[in-house]
Short mmCIF file of C-alpha atoms in Angstrom, two decimals:
data_model
loop_
_atom_site.label_atom_id
_atom_site.label_comp_id
_atom_site.label_asym_id
_atom_site.label_seq_id
_atom_site.Cartn_x
_atom_site.Cartn_y
_atom_site.Cartn_z
CA MET A 1 43.37 86.60 62.80
CA ALA A 2 42.02 83.97 65.11
CA THR A 3 45.53 82.87 66.12
CA HIS A 4 46.42 86.45 67.13
CA ASP A 5 43.40 86.77 69.34
CA ILE A 6 44.95 85.04 72.27
CA PHE A 7 47.83 87.61 72.44
CA GLU A 8 45.63 90.57 71.77
CA LYS A 9 43.26 89.71 74.54
CA ASN A 10 45.78 88.60 77.20
CA SER A 11 48.41 91.10 78.25
CA ILE A 12 50.52 88.64 80.28
CA LEU A 13 50.80 86.29 77.33
CA LEU A 14 51.67 89.25 75.13
CA ALA A 15 54.48 90.27 77.50
CA ILE A 16 55.84 86.72 77.61
CA GLY A 17 55.68 86.57 73.83
CA ILE A 18 57.63 89.81 73.52
CA VAL A 19 60.29 88.56 75.93
CA ILE A 20 60.72 85.32 73.99
CA VAL A 21 61.02 87.03 70.63
CA ILE A 22 63.54 89.60 71.88
CA SER A 23 65.63 87.01 73.74
CA ILE A 24 66.15 84.96 70.60
CA ALA A 25 68.47 87.59 69.11
CA GLY A 26 70.30 87.99 72.40
CA LEU A 27 70.70 84.27 72.93
CA ILE A 28 71.95 83.65 69.43
CA GLU A 29 74.58 86.37 69.79
CA ILE A 30 75.69 85.94 73.38
CA VAL A 31 75.36 82.32 74.40
CA PRO A 32 77.76 80.88 71.82
CA LEU A 33 80.56 83.09 73.21
CA TYR A 34 80.53 80.91 76.31
CA PHE A 35 81.02 77.78 74.29
CA ILE A 36 83.33 78.58 71.41
CA GLY A 37 86.79 77.38 72.34
CA SER A 38 88.39 80.31 70.54
CA THR A 39 86.87 83.18 72.53
CA ILE A 40 89.79 83.60 74.92
CA GLU A 41 93.32 83.31 73.56
CA LYS A 42 95.89 81.05 75.19
CA VAL A 43 98.56 83.31 76.64
CA ASN A 44 101.35 83.15 79.19
CA GLY A 45 101.75 85.60 82.02
CA MET A 46 98.22 86.52 83.10
CA ARG A 47 97.72 86.59 86.85
CA PRO A 48 95.11 88.10 89.15
CA TYR A 49 95.63 91.65 90.42
CA THR A 50 97.57 91.96 93.66
CA PRO A 51 95.68 93.64 96.51
CA LEU A 52 97.49 96.95 95.89
CA GLU A 53 96.78 96.90 92.15
CA LEU A 54 93.21 95.91 92.86
CA ALA A 55 92.84 98.88 95.19
CA GLY A 56 94.15 101.08 92.38
CA ARG A 57 91.63 99.57 90.03
CA ASP A 58 88.84 100.28 92.51
CA ILE A 59 89.92 103.92 92.64
CA TYR A 60 90.04 104.01 88.84
CA VAL A 61 86.42 102.87 88.78
CA ARG A 62 85.39 105.10 91.69
CA GLU A 63 86.85 108.22 90.07
CA GLY A 64 85.35 107.40 86.71
CA CYS A 65 88.64 107.41 84.82
CA TYR A 66 86.91 105.15 82.29
CA LEU A 67 84.75 108.09 81.25
CA CYS A 68 87.75 109.64 79.54
CA HIS A 69 90.05 106.66 79.05
CA SER A 70 89.55 103.37 77.27
CA GLN A 71 91.53 100.23 77.96
CA MET A 72 91.03 98.57 74.63
CA ILE A 73 93.51 98.86 71.79
CA ARG A 74 91.47 98.03 68.74
CA PRO A 75 92.93 96.01 65.87
CA PHE A 76 93.72 98.97 63.62
CA ARG A 77 97.12 99.95 62.35
CA ASP A 78 97.05 103.47 63.79
CA GLU A 79 96.15 102.19 67.24
CA VAL A 80 98.71 99.41 67.22
CA GLU A 81 101.43 101.82 66.13
CA ARG A 82 100.55 104.28 68.82
CA TYR A 83 99.70 102.07 71.78
CA GLY A 84 101.21 98.65 71.05
CA HIS A 85 99.75 95.21 70.40
CA TYR A 86 95.95 95.21 70.15
CA SER A 87 94.22 94.11 73.33
CA LEU A 88 93.39 90.45 73.79
CA ALA A 89 90.33 88.99 75.45
CA ALA A 90 92.68 87.06 77.72
CA GLU A 91 93.99 90.33 79.11
CA SER A 92 90.60 91.11 80.63
CA ALA A 93 90.32 87.68 82.23
CA TYR A 94 90.59 89.05 85.76
CA ASP A 95 88.61 92.23 85.19
CA HIS A 96 85.28 92.33 86.98
CA PRO A 97 83.99 94.43 85.38
CA PHE A 98 86.31 95.10 82.45
CA GLN A 99 87.40 98.69 81.75
CA TRP A 100 87.28 98.72 77.95
CA GLY A 101 85.45 102.01 77.99
CA SER A 102 83.84 103.68 75.02
CA LYS A 103 85.13 107.24 75.17
CA ARG A 104 88.58 108.67 74.66
CA THR A 105 88.99 112.20 75.89
CA GLY A 106 92.45 111.08 76.96
CA PRO A 107 94.63 108.35 75.44
CA ASP A 108 93.99 104.63 75.73
CA LEU A 109 95.58 103.23 78.87
CA ALA A 110 95.59 99.51 78.07
CA ARG A 111 99.39 99.44 77.79
CA VAL A 112 100.47 102.46 79.76
CA GLY A 113 102.30 100.20 82.23
CA ASN A 114 106.03 100.94 82.53
CA LYS A 115 105.72 103.63 79.88
CA TYR A 116 106.40 106.58 82.19
CA SER A 117 108.22 106.96 85.49
CA ASP A 118 106.44 106.83 88.85
CA LYS A 119 107.38 110.46 89.37
CA TRP A 120 105.65 111.39 86.15
CA HIS A 121 102.48 109.70 87.37
CA ARG A 122 102.80 111.42 90.75
CA ASP A 123 103.14 114.83 89.13
CA HIS A 124 100.43 114.05 86.61
CA MET A 125 97.91 112.76 89.16
CA ASN A 126 98.60 115.71 91.42
CA ASN A 127 98.07 118.26 88.66
CA PRO A 128 98.16 117.15 85.02
CA ARG A 129 98.80 120.68 83.79
CA SER A 130 102.03 120.89 85.78
CA ILE A 131 103.64 118.65 83.16
CA VAL A 132 101.22 118.54 80.23
CA PRO A 133 100.17 122.20 79.90
CA GLU A 134 97.49 121.38 77.29
CA SER A 135 95.78 118.74 79.42
CA VAL A 136 92.08 118.85 80.29
CA MET A 137 92.36 116.01 82.77
CA PRO A 138 91.30 116.88 86.32
CA GLY A 139 93.84 116.69 89.15
CA TYR A 140 93.51 114.00 91.80
CA SER A 141 95.82 115.45 94.44
CA PHE A 142 93.77 113.97 97.28
CA LEU A 143 94.92 110.44 96.37
CA ALA A 144 98.34 111.14 97.87
CA LYS A 145 96.72 112.21 101.13
CA THR A 146 94.29 109.33 101.53
CA GLU A 147 95.53 106.19 103.25
CA ILE A 148 94.12 102.81 102.30
CA ASP A 149 92.60 100.48 104.84
CA ALA A 150 94.47 97.31 103.87
CA SER A 151 92.47 95.11 106.21
CA ARG A 152 89.44 95.39 103.91
CA TYR A 153 91.11 93.60 101.07
CA ALA A 154 90.92 89.97 102.23
CA ALA A 155 87.14 90.20 101.96
CA HIS A 156 87.52 91.84 98.58
CA LEU A 157 89.62 88.98 97.21
CA ARG A 158 87.17 86.46 98.62
CA ALA A 159 84.32 88.23 96.86
CA LEU A 160 86.17 88.16 93.56
CA ASN A 161 86.61 84.42 93.93
CA TRP A 162 82.84 84.11 93.67
CA THR A 163 82.88 85.85 90.31
CA ALA A 164 85.37 83.28 89.06
CA GLN A 165 83.43 80.40 90.56
CA PRO A 166 79.80 81.34 90.50
CA ASN A 167 78.74 77.92 91.76
CA GLY A 168 80.61 78.28 95.01
CA VAL A 169 84.17 78.73 96.11
CA SER A 170 86.19 75.54 96.10
CA LYS A 171 87.68 74.34 99.34
CA ASN A 172 91.07 73.38 97.96
CA ASP A 173 91.95 76.33 95.70
CA THR A 174 91.24 74.48 92.44
CA GLY A 175 90.18 76.98 89.84
CA ALA A 176 90.27 79.78 92.39
CA MET A 177 91.22 83.27 91.24
CA TYR A 178 92.76 83.93 94.64
CA THR A 179 94.25 81.08 96.66
CA LYS A 180 93.77 80.83 100.39
CA ALA A 181 97.31 82.04 100.93
CA MET A 182 96.65 85.15 98.84
CA ILE A 183 93.52 85.90 100.83
CA ALA A 184 95.14 85.31 104.20
CA ASN A 185 98.03 87.60 103.32
CA ALA A 186 96.06 90.30 101.50
CA ALA A 187 96.74 93.10 103.96
CA ALA A 188 100.42 92.21 104.38
CA ASP A 189 100.86 91.86 100.61
CA MET A 190 99.39 95.29 100.05
CA LYS A 191 101.83 96.91 102.44
CA ALA A 192 104.74 94.87 101.11
CA GLN A 193 104.16 95.91 97.50
CA ALA A 194 104.27 99.59 98.38
CA GLY A 195 107.38 99.08 100.48
CA GLU A 196 110.95 97.98 100.06
CA THR A 197 111.81 96.05 96.95
CA ASP A 198 113.89 93.34 98.60
CA SER A 199 112.06 92.68 101.86
CA ASP A 200 111.13 89.11 102.85
CA GLU A 201 107.46 90.07 102.58
CA ALA A 202 108.04 91.33 99.04
CA GLU A 203 109.69 88.06 98.11
CA ALA A 204 106.75 86.08 99.50
CA LEU A 205 104.38 88.33 97.55
CA GLN A 206 106.35 87.81 94.34
CA LYS A 207 106.16 84.04 94.85
CA ARG A 208 102.45 84.06 95.52
CA TYR A 209 101.62 86.01 92.37
CA GLY A 210 104.17 84.42 90.09
CA GLY A 211 106.98 86.97 90.05
CA LYS A 212 107.74 90.04 87.96
CA LEU A 213 105.67 92.37 90.14
CA ASN A 214 106.53 96.02 90.54
CA VAL A 215 107.43 96.34 94.21
CA ARG A 216 108.48 99.79 95.40
CA ASP A 217 107.30 102.93 97.07
CA PHE A 218 105.18 104.29 94.24
CA ASP A 219 103.99 107.56 95.73
CA GLY A 220 107.29 108.85 97.13
CA ASN A 221 106.03 108.56 100.70
CA PRO A 222 107.53 105.41 102.24
CA ASP A 223 105.66 105.73 105.54
CA LYS A 224 102.14 105.22 104.27
CA VAL A 225 100.20 103.13 101.80
CA THR A 226 98.08 105.74 100.06
CA GLU A 227 95.56 105.66 97.26
CA LEU A 228 98.25 107.14 95.05
CA ASP A 229 100.48 104.11 95.72
CA ALA A 230 97.61 101.91 94.60
CA MET A 231 96.73 104.02 91.56
CA ILE A 232 100.31 104.09 90.26
CA ALA A 233 100.87 100.39 91.01
CA TYR A 234 97.78 99.69 88.90
CA LEU A 235 98.75 102.02 86.04
CA GLN A 236 102.31 100.67 85.95
CA MET A 237 101.19 97.08 85.37
CA LEU A 238 98.49 97.75 82.77
CA GLY A 239 99.08 95.68 79.66
CA THR A 240 102.43 94.33 80.81
CA LEU A 241 101.45 90.82 81.87
CA VAL A 242 101.09 88.86 78.65
CA ASP A 243 104.35 87.52 77.31
CA PHE A 244 104.03 88.43 73.63
CA LYS A 245 107.21 86.54 72.75
CA THR A 246 105.35 83.31 73.36
CA TYR A 247 102.03 84.50 71.95
CA ASN A 248 101.07 83.12 68.57
CA ALA A 249 99.12 85.90 66.87
CA LYS A 250 98.56 83.94 63.65
CA ALA A 251 96.91 81.11 65.57
CA ASN A 252 94.51 83.56 67.15
CA LEU A 253 93.09 85.40 64.18
CA ARG A 254 89.46 86.27 64.68
CA MET B 1 40.22 85.60 56.91
CA ALA B 2 37.42 83.75 55.40
CA HIS B 3 35.23 86.68 54.48
CA LYS B 4 36.96 88.90 51.96
CA GLU B 5 34.94 91.99 52.51
CA ILE B 6 35.72 94.94 50.27
CA ASP B 7 35.13 98.42 51.57
CA HIS B 8 33.13 100.10 48.83
CA ILE B 9 34.46 103.63 49.42
CA THR B 10 38.21 102.89 49.21
CA GLY B 11 38.00 99.59 47.36
CA THR B 12 40.36 98.03 49.91
CA GLU B 13 39.90 94.78 51.79
CA THR B 14 38.87 94.98 55.45
CA THR B 15 40.14 92.80 58.30
CA GLY B 16 36.71 91.27 58.51
CA HIS B 17 36.35 92.38 62.11
CA ALA B 18 33.53 94.56 63.42
CA TRP B 19 33.55 96.62 66.62
CA ASP B 20 30.51 98.20 68.17
CA GLY B 21 28.39 96.56 65.52
CA ASP B 22 29.57 98.42 62.43
CA LEU B 23 33.09 99.81 62.99
CA LYS B 24 35.52 98.12 60.59
CA GLU B 25 39.25 98.25 59.93
CA LEU B 26 40.88 98.51 56.50
CA ASN B 27 43.57 95.96 55.78
CA THR B 28 45.63 98.27 53.56
CA PRO B 29 48.50 96.34 51.97
CA LEU B 30 52.09 97.46 52.67
CA PRO B 31 53.44 99.84 50.03
CA LYS B 32 55.30 98.06 47.24
CA TRP B 33 58.54 100.04 47.68
CA TRP B 34 58.60 99.20 51.37
CA LEU B 35 57.98 95.53 50.81
CA THR B 36 60.65 95.38 48.11
CA ILE B 37 63.28 96.91 50.39
CA PHE B 38 62.25 94.55 53.16
CA TRP B 39 62.85 91.50 50.99
CA ILE B 40 66.13 92.91 49.72
CA THR B 41 67.40 93.28 53.29
CA VAL B 42 66.43 89.69 54.03
CA VAL B 43 68.34 88.46 51.01
CA TRP B 44 71.25 90.76 51.93
CA ALA B 45 71.36 89.32 55.43
CA ILE B 46 71.61 85.79 54.09
CA GLY B 47 74.41 86.79 51.74
CA TYR B 48 76.15 88.62 54.57
CA MET B 49 76.00 85.58 56.80
CA ALA B 50 77.44 83.44 54.05
CA TYR B 51 80.26 85.88 53.26
CA TYR B 52 81.34 86.87 56.77
CA PRO B 53 81.95 84.76 59.88
CA SER B 54 78.58 84.10 61.42
CA TRP B 55 76.96 80.93 62.68
CA VAL B 56 78.26 78.94 65.58
CA ILE B 57 78.68 75.25 64.92
CA GLY B 58 79.58 73.32 68.04
CA ASP B 59 82.53 75.05 69.70
CA LYS B 60 83.65 76.78 66.48
CA ASN B 61 82.10 79.37 64.29
CA TYR B 62 81.53 79.30 60.56
CA GLU B 63 84.40 81.27 59.02
CA GLY B 64 82.42 82.70 56.17
CA TYR B 65 83.24 82.54 52.47
CA SER B 66 85.67 85.47 52.79
CA LYS B 67 87.42 84.11 55.91
CA TRP B 68 87.65 87.74 57.02
CA THR B 69 88.93 88.60 60.49
CA ALA B 70 89.70 91.98 62.01
CA ARG B 71 93.04 90.72 63.29
CA ALA B 72 94.18 89.36 59.95
CA ASP B 73 93.27 92.77 58.54
CA VAL B 74 95.46 94.66 60.96
CA HIS B 75 98.36 92.24 60.57
CA LYS B 76 98.15 92.75 56.83
CA ALA B 77 98.01 96.53 57.19
CA LEU B 78 101.06 96.42 59.46
CA GLU B 79 102.97 94.10 57.16
CA ASP B 80 102.16 96.24 54.13
CA ALA B 81 103.37 99.34 55.92
CA GLN B 82 106.44 97.46 57.08
CA ALA B 83 107.21 96.35 53.55
CA ARG B 84 106.81 99.88 52.24
CA LEU B 85 108.98 101.45 54.93
CA ALA B 86 111.55 98.67 55.36
CA PRO B 87 113.97 99.93 52.69
CA SER B 88 114.01 103.43 54.18
CA PHE B 89 114.42 102.11 57.73
CA ALA B 90 117.19 99.78 56.61
CA LYS B 91 118.98 102.66 54.93
CA LEU B 92 118.56 104.74 58.06
CA GLN B 93 119.91 101.98 60.26
CA GLY B 94 123.12 101.80 58.25
CA ALA B 95 123.58 105.55 57.87
CA SER B 96 125.93 107.78 59.84
CA LEU B 97 124.92 111.27 60.88
CA ALA B 98 126.82 112.69 57.89
CA ASP B 99 125.06 110.27 55.53
CA ILE B 100 121.71 111.40 56.84
CA ARG B 101 122.60 115.07 56.51
CA ASN B 102 123.80 114.62 52.96
CA ASP B 103 120.72 112.76 51.80
CA ALA B 104 117.71 115.07 51.77
CA ASP B 105 115.22 112.22 51.33
CA LEU B 106 116.68 110.15 54.12
CA SER B 107 116.90 113.10 56.44
CA ARG B 108 113.27 114.00 55.77
CA PHE B 109 112.22 110.40 56.32
CA ALA B 110 114.13 110.15 59.60
CA THR B 111 112.78 113.38 61.07
CA LYS B 112 109.21 112.57 60.00
CA ALA B 113 109.29 109.02 61.33
CA GLY B 114 111.10 110.25 64.43
CA LYS B 115 108.56 112.97 65.03
CA ALA B 116 105.73 110.42 64.92
CA VAL B 117 107.50 108.21 67.45
CA PHE B 118 108.22 111.25 69.60
CA GLY B 119 104.60 112.31 69.53
CA ASP B 120 103.33 108.90 70.58
CA ASN B 121 105.84 108.25 73.31
CA CYS B 122 107.98 111.16 74.43
CA VAL B 123 105.85 114.30 74.58
CA ALA B 124 104.31 113.42 77.94
CA CYS B 125 107.63 114.16 79.66
CA ASN B 126 109.64 116.22 77.23
CA GLY B 127 106.90 118.47 75.92
CA THR B 128 105.27 118.64 72.52
CA GLY B 129 108.18 120.64 71.08
CA ALA B 130 110.87 118.62 72.90
CA ASN B 131 111.67 121.77 74.87
CA GLY B 132 110.90 120.27 78.27
CA VAL B 133 107.87 121.23 80.30
CA PHE B 134 109.48 124.29 81.89
CA ASN B 135 112.85 125.10 83.35
CA GLY B 136 113.09 123.34 86.71
CA SER B 137 110.28 120.81 86.20
CA GLY B 138 112.70 117.88 86.41
CA TYR B 139 111.94 116.97 82.78
CA PRO B 140 114.75 118.22 80.60
CA SER B 141 114.55 120.31 77.49
CA LEU B 142 116.04 118.49 74.53
CA VAL B 143 116.53 121.55 72.36
CA ASP B 144 119.30 123.25 74.35
CA LYS B 145 122.98 122.36 74.30
CA ASP B 146 122.91 120.99 77.85
CA TRP B 147 123.13 117.19 77.89
CA LEU B 148 123.34 114.88 80.90
CA TRP B 149 124.31 111.72 79.05
CA GLY B 150 125.75 113.12 75.86
CA GLY B 151 124.31 114.91 72.86
CA LYS B 152 125.95 112.94 70.06
CA LEU B 153 123.58 110.84 67.96
CA GLU B 154 125.01 107.60 69.37
CA ASP B 155 124.64 108.90 72.95
CA ILE B 156 121.01 109.84 72.35
CA ILE B 157 120.26 106.45 70.80
CA GLU B 158 121.77 104.70 73.82
CA THR B 159 119.90 106.87 76.33
CA ILE B 160 116.60 106.12 74.59
CA ARG B 161 117.40 102.43 74.35
CA VAL B 162 118.34 101.76 77.98
CA GLY B 163 116.81 104.71 79.82
CA ILE B 164 118.11 106.46 82.91
CA ARG B 165 117.74 104.70 86.29
CA SER B 166 115.16 102.63 84.45
CA GLY B 167 115.95 99.21 85.86
CA HIS B 168 117.17 98.10 82.42
CA ASP B 169 120.22 95.81 82.60
CA ASP B 170 122.39 98.43 80.87
CA GLU B 171 120.62 101.45 82.40
CA ARG B 172 122.39 104.78 82.58
CA LEU B 173 123.08 105.14 86.26
CA ASN B 174 124.45 107.86 88.47
CA THR B 175 122.98 108.81 91.81
CA MET B 176 122.50 112.21 93.35
CA ALA B 177 122.27 111.12 96.99
CA ALA B 178 120.43 112.98 99.75
CA TYR B 179 123.06 114.90 101.71
CA GLY B 180 120.70 116.28 104.33
CA GLY B 181 118.43 114.78 106.94
CA GLU B 182 119.29 113.06 110.20
CA ASP B 183 121.89 110.65 108.90
CA GLY B 184 122.91 112.84 105.99
CA GLN B 185 126.53 113.50 105.20
CA LEU B 186 126.24 117.28 105.56
CA THR B 187 124.67 119.67 108.08
CA ALA B 188 121.99 122.13 107.03
CA GLU B 189 124.58 124.92 107.28
CA GLN B 190 127.07 123.09 105.06
CA ILE B 191 124.31 122.48 102.53
CA ARG B 192 123.38 126.14 102.49
CA ASN B 193 126.99 127.09 101.93
CA VAL B 194 127.60 124.59 99.14
CA ALA B 195 124.31 125.59 97.50
CA GLY B 196 125.50 129.19 97.62
CA PHE B 197 128.76 128.14 96.01
CA VAL B 198 126.98 126.16 93.32
CA LEU B 199 124.69 129.10 92.53
CA SER B 200 127.66 131.47 92.42
CA LEU B 201 129.06 129.46 89.53
CA SER B 202 126.38 130.93 87.28
CA GLY B 203 126.46 134.33 88.90
CA SER B 204 123.59 133.92 91.35
CA THR B 205 123.65 134.44 95.08
CA LEU B 206 122.00 132.69 98.01
CA GLU B 207 121.27 134.61 101.18
CA GLY B 208 123.21 133.51 104.23
CA ALA B 209 125.60 131.26 102.35
CA ASP B 210 129.37 131.45 102.80
CA ILE B 211 130.75 130.74 99.35
CA ASN B 212 134.27 129.99 100.46
CA LYS B 213 133.13 127.46 103.03
CA GLY B 214 130.77 126.14 100.37
CA LYS B 215 133.64 125.58 97.99
CA ALA B 216 135.45 123.58 100.65
CA VAL B 217 132.36 121.42 101.12
CA TYR B 218 132.09 121.00 97.36
CA LEU B 219 135.67 119.77 97.06
CA ASP B 220 136.14 117.95 100.39
CA ASP B 221 133.31 117.13 102.79
CA GLY B 222 130.71 116.65 100.08
CA GLY B 223 132.94 115.31 97.34
CA CYS B 224 130.60 116.87 94.81
CA ASN B 225 133.44 117.21 92.32
CA ALA B 226 133.59 113.44 91.93
CA CYS B 227 130.53 113.71 89.73
CA HIS B 228 130.02 117.37 88.92
CA GLY B 229 133.72 117.97 88.18
CA ASP B 230 136.19 120.29 89.87
CA GLU B 231 134.81 123.29 88.02
CA GLY B 232 131.20 122.20 88.33
CA LYS B 233 130.90 121.70 84.60
CA GLY B 234 129.06 118.42 85.04
CA GLY B 235 129.73 114.79 84.26
CA THR B 236 132.89 113.63 82.53
CA ALA B 237 133.52 110.76 80.18
CA ASP B 238 134.47 108.60 83.20
CA VAL B 239 131.58 109.61 85.43
CA PRO B 240 128.78 110.88 83.18
CA GLY B 241 125.26 111.89 84.15
CA ALA B 242 125.70 114.78 86.58
CA PRO B 243 124.40 118.13 85.37
CA ASN B 244 126.56 121.12 84.58
CA LEU B 245 126.13 123.49 87.53
CA THR B 246 127.62 126.55 85.83
CA ASP B 247 125.20 127.14 82.95
CA SER B 248 122.14 128.46 84.83
CA ILE B 249 120.02 125.71 83.28
CA TRP B 250 118.38 124.03 86.25
CA LEU B 251 116.78 120.65 85.76
CA PHE B 252 115.07 120.88 89.14
CA GLY B 253 114.80 124.63 89.43
CA LYS B 254 117.09 127.38 90.56
CA GLY B 255 115.01 127.90 93.69
CA ASN B 256 115.31 124.21 94.55
CA VAL B 257 119.09 123.85 94.74
CA VAL B 258 119.08 123.48 98.52
CA SER B 259 116.31 120.94 98.24
CA SER B 260 118.15 119.03 95.47
CA ILE B 261 121.18 118.65 97.72
CA THR B 262 119.22 117.92 100.90
CA HIS B 263 116.83 115.30 99.51
CA GLY B 264 118.79 114.05 96.49
CA ARG B 265 117.46 113.67 92.97
CA ASN B 266 117.03 110.52 90.94
CA ALA B 267 114.80 111.23 88.00
CA VAL B 268 113.85 108.29 85.83
CA MET B 269 113.70 108.01 82.07
CA PRO B 270 112.14 104.69 80.99
CA ALA B 271 113.94 102.31 78.63
CA TRP B 272 112.37 102.04 75.20
CA ASP B 273 114.02 98.98 73.67
CA LYS B 274 110.94 96.87 74.40
CA ARG B 275 108.42 99.28 72.93
CA LEU B 276 110.37 100.59 69.94
CA THR B 277 112.37 98.86 67.23
CA PRO B 278 116.06 99.83 66.79
CA ALA B 279 115.08 101.65 63.60
CA GLN B 280 112.38 103.64 65.40
CA ILE B 281 114.86 104.51 68.14
CA LYS B 282 117.32 105.75 65.58
CA ALA B 283 114.64 107.81 63.84
CA VAL B 284 113.49 109.48 67.03
CA ALA B 285 117.10 110.12 68.03
CA VAL B 286 117.69 111.85 64.69
CA TYR B 287 114.58 113.93 65.31
CA VAL B 288 115.75 114.93 68.78
CA HIS B 289 119.26 115.59 67.52
CA SER B 290 117.86 117.87 64.83
CA ARG B 291 115.92 120.01 67.30
CA GLY B 292 118.86 122.29 67.95
CA GLY B 293 120.95 120.71 70.68
CA GLY B 294 122.57 117.83 68.84
CA GLN B 295 126.34 117.62 68.82
#
């Protein structure tokens, strides 16, 4: 008993002792994930979100879509047959925070990109029951009426760079999530992506983000960049980035 | 722990500690059953760590005796299913519509597999029963005899494969342009007249429309017949894709005919050749074909 005395008679020491004991389990489980080489798969095609997609993602988080939708196809046959290839860790590389979710009132959205037409998403966001009579999803008709302030997004991209480089943002773009050019052009890129497919600005945007972007008027209103443009741009790219033709599933079993 | 004092009432050891002079605490041992389970769980945990992937060693982790991974599991489940279904899918791939109809097993397999694919991918637009969302929603019913791009099995397969205005290299493409607006081809009056003519083809009327003038617009100024045909019966083999305007089935709604002509319509059906295998596409096409409208 004598050895216990010191903890029993000293509440600060007791608290420190508790913290140490509890952290051991956490440290053993979490810390190795940062060091094992195999945590994140090697894939081709991942790129950071464009400003417009990022705005859509912000709205997704703001509206709490994750409360009813997961973005995590689990490695089970039924899920893979319904939604497509199971989600990879690499696919969440640019998600801060990730949207895996833990509740499915609606279907998983990890690979909903390019599955339906923009018009379907417009109708569905406006009033889900207008096309899926059984739906219990709320309508978000205000998205089409709310314009986005594109000028805010340069700061947003800069902030995300800090999450990728917690020790400070590099001066010469090495290891940066968003390059200086992406940040400088954030507002223009946002407008360009919701505009005409073959404009010069759209071409510059495609180059900056590595091509294959969806560039078009998503919300059916070419005059404005609305939250609905952003939401649909985000939904239409979900799960479409990784090139599964070049992905070696057998080398990434875990 | 030095003094092993026994409490004479219970016969149990005390902690050897005294409070307030004479208050003592019994050191009752843990119950046997509890202790046994505790030790079993400890042994179990060690076995578990040895059998399943567990400890991290450097930048790798110990694979465990079983070398189990969730991903290997799912690949195996998919391969097993594939192996089980491959013969049926292969048979389906090689079968003509008549073959499928004559083979009860094959036909049941195709409609079941097709229904599953339909449920996972198609119901969002075409409704859970394939009967569209409602007349005029812009999402067609697949159970009626009205087809935009053909209702033969091969046509349905192709439409599913490449989509309509989908951006696919072989997409099905035909454009209903906007005829109204400032730089539109027709005036608002002409549009009203031609809409009246179009509605008259299925026995409806439109207030304030001159049908004869509308017919002239249809055949001359508008050139609607190039796609909808001289009689308005819809797309032909040469120029497919335009709806039949005489059957009172309205993709975009009977009340929206003026709007369809003024603003144009270009509904999109996505291409499915990247999401579905050719065999799945065939199965879902057989399912759709069997819903009542197939030709």
